[in-house]
Amino acid sequence: MPAPAPLPPTGPAADQDAALLRQLRPSRIVVPALIGLGVVGFLFWRSYKPGDLAPLLDAKWEWLLVTLLVLWARDLGYIYRIRHITERALSWRQSFGVIVVWEFASCVLPSAAGGTAAAPIILTREGIPLGKSLAYTLVTALLDNLYYVLMVPLVVALAGAGLYPQGLQSAFVQTLRVLFVVSYAAVSAYAGLLLYALLVNPRSVRRLLVRLASVRGLRRFRRLAYRQGQEMVNASNHLRGAGALYWWRACLSTAFVWTARYAVIGCLIAAFVPMSTGTFLFIFARNITYKVVLLLAITPGGAGIAEGAFPTFFGRFIGTAAMTSFLVLLYRIVTYYFYLALGVAYLPRWLARVFSPRPAGGPTAAAE
């Protein structure tokens, strides 16, 4: 059944669209690309010695193939998850577009914000009411954070003190431990808040939105805040009645995509360095603390920080510094620069489709 055609954006909605266009303009890729490639270039300049890249000649192509399959499966998992969470309001084509734009937003916005900050507007442009878009975004954020909350005790039990890089100054390691504990507590609290807002008492969130919009200077948004809050209450009521199968599939797809995401580094290293199952799991566990550093990055997509921190966390598993620098570059190509390029190529088509005027009651992309 065709989705209702969205009304032409006016007022605050137009402001949101303008903000989205500013955030996603292709020129934003220049700075993070230069920062990231500059750091990789510096690492090569500082560490390269003739013969250090000899392991490239003995690359295990089956592991490179596994890496590509893991990346492919992860992206398909994201597409399936967003279509399932939105209760099939999105077609497969729309789900693909949402994930591409979402990943691109994650690449050009600071890591702390990520693509989640732009997600409600992206979903709204696909014809989903903003209240439901907020609710669906909260579902993804809730499940993502719950995965982290549940995985940390497992990886701590698996890796113990080895979760943190060895051979560093004790003050730095202690700081990293504190940041890890603080981030875990913050993510746990945030997950609990999301659970409360979405499944326990969404009306309190509506009241909060209205009160925030009652502040001087924001009062013109009060009616919009109430309407969006009410839409989220309605969506929450619907989600609470979605049934166990809905949440079961959403949880399984979340566990699948994040496990695949954390497995990429181990797959890449295994392509060039002999690796046991225990070492692979150890690298997977250390990825958790590596992501804590990226969450604190203020650069778009963690550019520069991700490249600079990689040798500290994973260099001991690789061997020479030059090989580590090469794997930094390869890792960022398949998990970052690829999505920058894909976003730049796909974004104009997506913008032309979602911002083109559509006749009321006419066919939409959902019906294509």
Tab-separated table of C-alpha atoms in Angstrom, residues 116-311:
chain	number	residue	atom	x	y	z
A	116	THR	CA	22.053	8.568	14.545
A	117	ALA	CA	21.808	12.359	14.812
A	118	ALA	CA	20.603	12.567	11.214
A	119	ALA	CA	18.606	9.324	11.200
A	120	PRO	CA	15.151	10.737	12.146
A	121	ILE	CA	15.314	13.267	9.307
A	122	ILE	CA	16.528	10.607	6.861
A	123	LEU	CA	13.605	8.352	7.768
A	124	THR	CA	11.168	11.263	7.619
A	125	ARG	CA	12.264	12.090	4.087
A	126	GLU	CA	11.370	8.500	3.180
A	127	GLY	CA	7.753	9.212	4.145
A	128	ILE	CA	7.724	7.969	7.758
A	129	PRO	CA	6.107	10.470	10.197
A	130	LEU	CA	8.693	12.216	12.342
A	131	GLY	CA	7.303	10.826	15.594
A	132	LYS	CA	7.666	7.264	14.318
A	133	SER	CA	11.080	8.110	12.846
A	134	LEU	CA	12.207	9.205	16.304
A	135	ALA	CA	10.801	6.023	17.826
A	136	TYR	CA	12.499	3.777	15.246
A	137	THR	CA	15.783	5.643	15.743
A	138	LEU	CA	15.426	5.123	19.488
A	139	VAL	CA	14.893	1.396	18.863
A	140	THR	CA	18.157	1.144	16.912
A	141	ALA	CA	20.010	3.198	19.544
A	142	LEU	CA	18.544	1.065	22.331
A	143	LEU	CA	19.545	-2.210	20.689
A	144	ASP	CA	23.018	-0.944	19.759
A	145	ASN	CA	23.680	0.168	23.315
A	146	LEU	CA	22.278	-3.029	24.819
A	147	TYR	CA	24.670	-5.045	22.633
A	148	TYR	CA	27.575	-3.081	24.090
A	149	VAL	CA	26.248	-3.396	27.650
A	150	LEU	CA	25.901	-7.180	27.321
A	151	MET	CA	29.166	-7.768	25.425
A	152	VAL	CA	31.492	-5.878	27.766
A	153	PRO	CA	31.247	-8.401	30.652
A	154	LEU	CA	31.935	-11.211	28.167
A	155	VAL	CA	35.029	-9.580	26.670
A	156	VAL	CA	36.325	-8.569	30.107
A	157	ALA	CA	36.057	-12.210	31.162
A	158	LEU	CA	37.753	-13.251	27.914
A	159	ALA	CA	40.630	-10.766	27.814
A	160	GLY	CA	41.026	-9.535	31.405
A	161	ALA	CA	43.893	-7.075	31.773
A	162	GLY	CA	44.860	-7.769	28.151
A	163	LEU	CA	41.874	-5.693	27.091
A	164	TYR	CA	44.198	-2.691	27.321
A	165	PRO	CA	47.370	-2.148	25.256
A	166	GLN	CA	50.600	-3.297	26.917
A	167	GLY	CA	53.910	-1.456	27.020
A	168	LEU	CA	52.366	1.977	27.482
A	169	GLN	CA	52.864	4.402	30.310
A	170	SER	CA	50.876	3.288	33.330
A	171	ALA	CA	49.190	6.697	33.601
A	172	PHE	CA	47.787	6.361	30.063
A	173	VAL	CA	46.580	2.812	30.683
A	174	GLN	CA	44.955	3.899	33.937
A	175	THR	CA	43.239	6.773	32.126
A	176	LEU	CA	42.010	4.350	29.487
A	177	ARG	CA	40.638	2.073	32.200
A	178	VAL	CA	38.765	4.967	33.777
A	179	LEU	CA	37.366	6.070	30.405
A	180	PHE	CA	36.280	2.513	29.694
A	181	VAL	CA	34.446	2.204	33.014
A	182	VAL	CA	32.875	5.653	32.682
A	183	SER	CA	31.772	4.967	29.110
A	184	TYR	CA	30.268	1.633	30.126
A	185	ALA	CA	28.347	3.274	32.955
A	186	ALA	CA	27.168	6.077	30.650
A	187	VAL	CA	26.072	3.681	27.904
A	188	SER	CA	24.268	1.511	30.459
A	189	ALA	CA	22.440	4.548	31.873
A	190	TYR	CA	21.577	5.751	28.369
A	191	ALA	CA	20.249	2.316	27.413
A	192	GLY	CA	18.117	2.294	30.544
A	193	LEU	CA	16.776	5.756	29.737
A	194	LEU	CA	15.910	4.706	26.190
A	195	LEU	CA	14.175	1.604	27.477
A	196	TYR	CA	12.107	3.743	29.836
A	197	ALA	CA	11.285	6.375	27.221
A	198	LEU	CA	10.309	3.906	24.544
A	199	LEU	CA	8.634	1.043	26.353
A	200	VAL	CA	7.695	2.238	29.843
A	201	ASN	CA	6.583	5.875	29.951
A	202	PRO	CA	6.803	7.723	26.620
A	203	ARG	CA	4.363	10.362	27.898
A	204	SER	CA	7.075	11.676	30.193
A	205	VAL	CA	9.229	12.234	27.113
A	206	ARG	CA	6.375	14.132	25.494
A	207	ARG	CA	6.108	16.349	28.577
A	208	LEU	CA	9.850	16.933	28.499
A	209	LEU	CA	9.741	17.990	24.845
A	210	VAL	CA	6.900	20.416	25.537
A	211	ARG	CA	8.691	21.885	28.552
A	212	LEU	CA	11.894	22.353	26.573
A	213	ALA	CA	9.904	24.046	23.811
A	214	SER	CA	8.353	26.353	26.413
A	215	VAL	CA	11.687	28.030	27.054
A	216	ARG	CA	11.880	31.575	25.755
A	217	GLY	CA	13.187	31.560	22.216
A	218	LEU	CA	11.850	28.056	21.529
A	219	ARG	CA	8.141	28.683	22.034
A	220	ARG	CA	7.417	28.714	18.316
A	221	PHE	CA	8.367	25.019	18.344
A	222	ARG	CA	5.955	24.134	21.158
A	223	ARG	CA	3.105	22.932	18.937
A	224	LEU	CA	5.536	20.934	16.807
A	225	ALA	CA	7.136	19.455	19.942
A	226	TYR	CA	3.750	18.335	21.255
A	227	ARG	CA	2.783	16.812	17.909
A	228	GLN	CA	6.079	14.974	17.597
A	229	GLY	CA	5.854	13.814	21.205
A	230	GLN	CA	2.337	12.539	20.630
A	231	GLU	CA	3.425	10.718	17.478
A	232	MET	CA	6.197	9.077	19.471
A	233	VAL	CA	3.690	8.056	22.173
A	234	ASN	CA	1.489	6.522	19.488
A	235	ALA	CA	4.460	4.748	17.902
A	236	SER	CA	5.604	3.521	21.304
A	237	ASN	CA	2.156	2.147	22.037
A	238	HIS	CA	2.284	0.340	18.712
A	239	LEU	CA	5.793	-1.002	19.318
A	240	ARG	CA	4.858	-2.297	22.736
A	241	GLY	CA	2.225	-4.379	21.025
A	242	ALA	CA	4.540	-5.488	18.223
A	243	GLY	CA	5.012	-8.903	19.789
A	244	ALA	CA	7.971	-11.009	20.833
A	245	LEU	CA	8.890	-11.945	17.252
A	246	TYR	CA	9.465	-8.292	16.333
A	247	TRP	CA	11.910	-7.769	19.198
A	248	TRP	CA	13.532	-11.168	18.746
A	249	ARG	CA	14.377	-10.456	15.102
A	250	ALA	CA	15.494	-6.920	15.909
A	251	CYS	CA	17.823	-8.205	18.650
A	252	LEU	CA	19.236	-11.002	16.497
A	253	SER	CA	19.920	-8.688	13.556
A	254	THR	CA	21.598	-6.178	15.896
A	255	ALA	CA	23.828	-8.872	17.396
A	256	PHE	CA	24.662	-10.087	13.881
A	257	VAL	CA	25.675	-6.688	12.448
A	258	TRP	CA	27.740	-5.617	15.460
A	259	THR	CA	29.514	-8.955	15.767
A	260	ALA	CA	30.385	-8.723	12.074
A	261	ARG	CA	31.547	-5.138	12.560
A	262	TYR	CA	33.894	-6.078	15.387
A	263	ALA	CA	35.206	-9.131	13.490
A	264	VAL	CA	36.571	-7.174	10.507
A	265	ILE	CA	39.921	-6.269	12.078
A	266	GLY	CA	40.622	-9.871	13.061
A	267	CYS	CA	39.787	-11.069	9.551
A	268	LEU	CA	42.152	-8.535	7.977
A	269	ILE	CA	45.022	-9.392	10.309
A	270	ALA	CA	44.477	-13.128	9.740
A	271	ALA	CA	44.972	-12.549	6.007
A	272	PHE	CA	48.627	-11.640	6.600
A	273	VAL	CA	49.575	-13.148	9.983
A	274	PRO	CA	49.063	-16.733	11.255
A	275	MET	CA	46.327	-16.629	13.861
A	276	SER	CA	44.733	-19.019	16.320
A	277	THR	CA	41.087	-18.942	17.336
A	278	GLY	CA	42.071	-17.614	20.758
A	279	THR	CA	44.013	-14.713	19.227
A	280	PHE	CA	41.104	-13.891	16.926
A	281	LEU	CA	38.739	-13.735	19.910
A	282	PHE	CA	41.285	-11.651	21.820
A	283	ILE	CA	41.446	-9.120	18.972
A	284	PHE	CA	37.653	-9.058	18.912
A	285	ALA	CA	37.638	-8.264	22.630
A	286	ARG	CA	40.238	-5.515	22.336
A	287	ASN	CA	38.118	-3.915	19.632
A	288	ILE	CA	35.704	-2.950	22.406
A	289	THR	CA	38.250	-0.652	24.072
A	290	TYR	CA	39.386	0.636	20.678
A	291	LYS	CA	35.824	1.803	20.016
A	292	VAL	CA	35.823	3.699	23.322
A	293	VAL	CA	38.656	5.847	21.985
A	294	LEU	CA	36.735	6.447	18.755
A	295	LEU	CA	33.636	7.511	20.695
A	296	LEU	CA	35.689	10.329	22.209
A	297	ALA	CA	36.944	11.521	18.814
A	298	ILE	CA	35.779	14.986	17.805
A	299	THR	CA	36.829	14.594	14.175
A	300	PRO	CA	34.345	13.440	11.491
A	301	GLY	CA	34.141	9.652	11.576
A	302	GLY	CA	37.068	9.576	14.013
A	303	ALA	CA	39.432	10.521	11.151
A	304	GLY	CA	43.016	10.682	12.346
A	305	ILE	CA	42.147	9.260	15.767
A	306	ALA	CA	41.193	5.848	14.369
A	307	GLU	CA	44.370	5.663	12.269
A	308	GLY	CA	46.619	6.898	15.075
A	309	ALA	CA	45.201	4.582	17.752
A	310	PHE	CA	45.135	1.438	15.600
A	311	PRO	CA	48.865	0.555	16.000
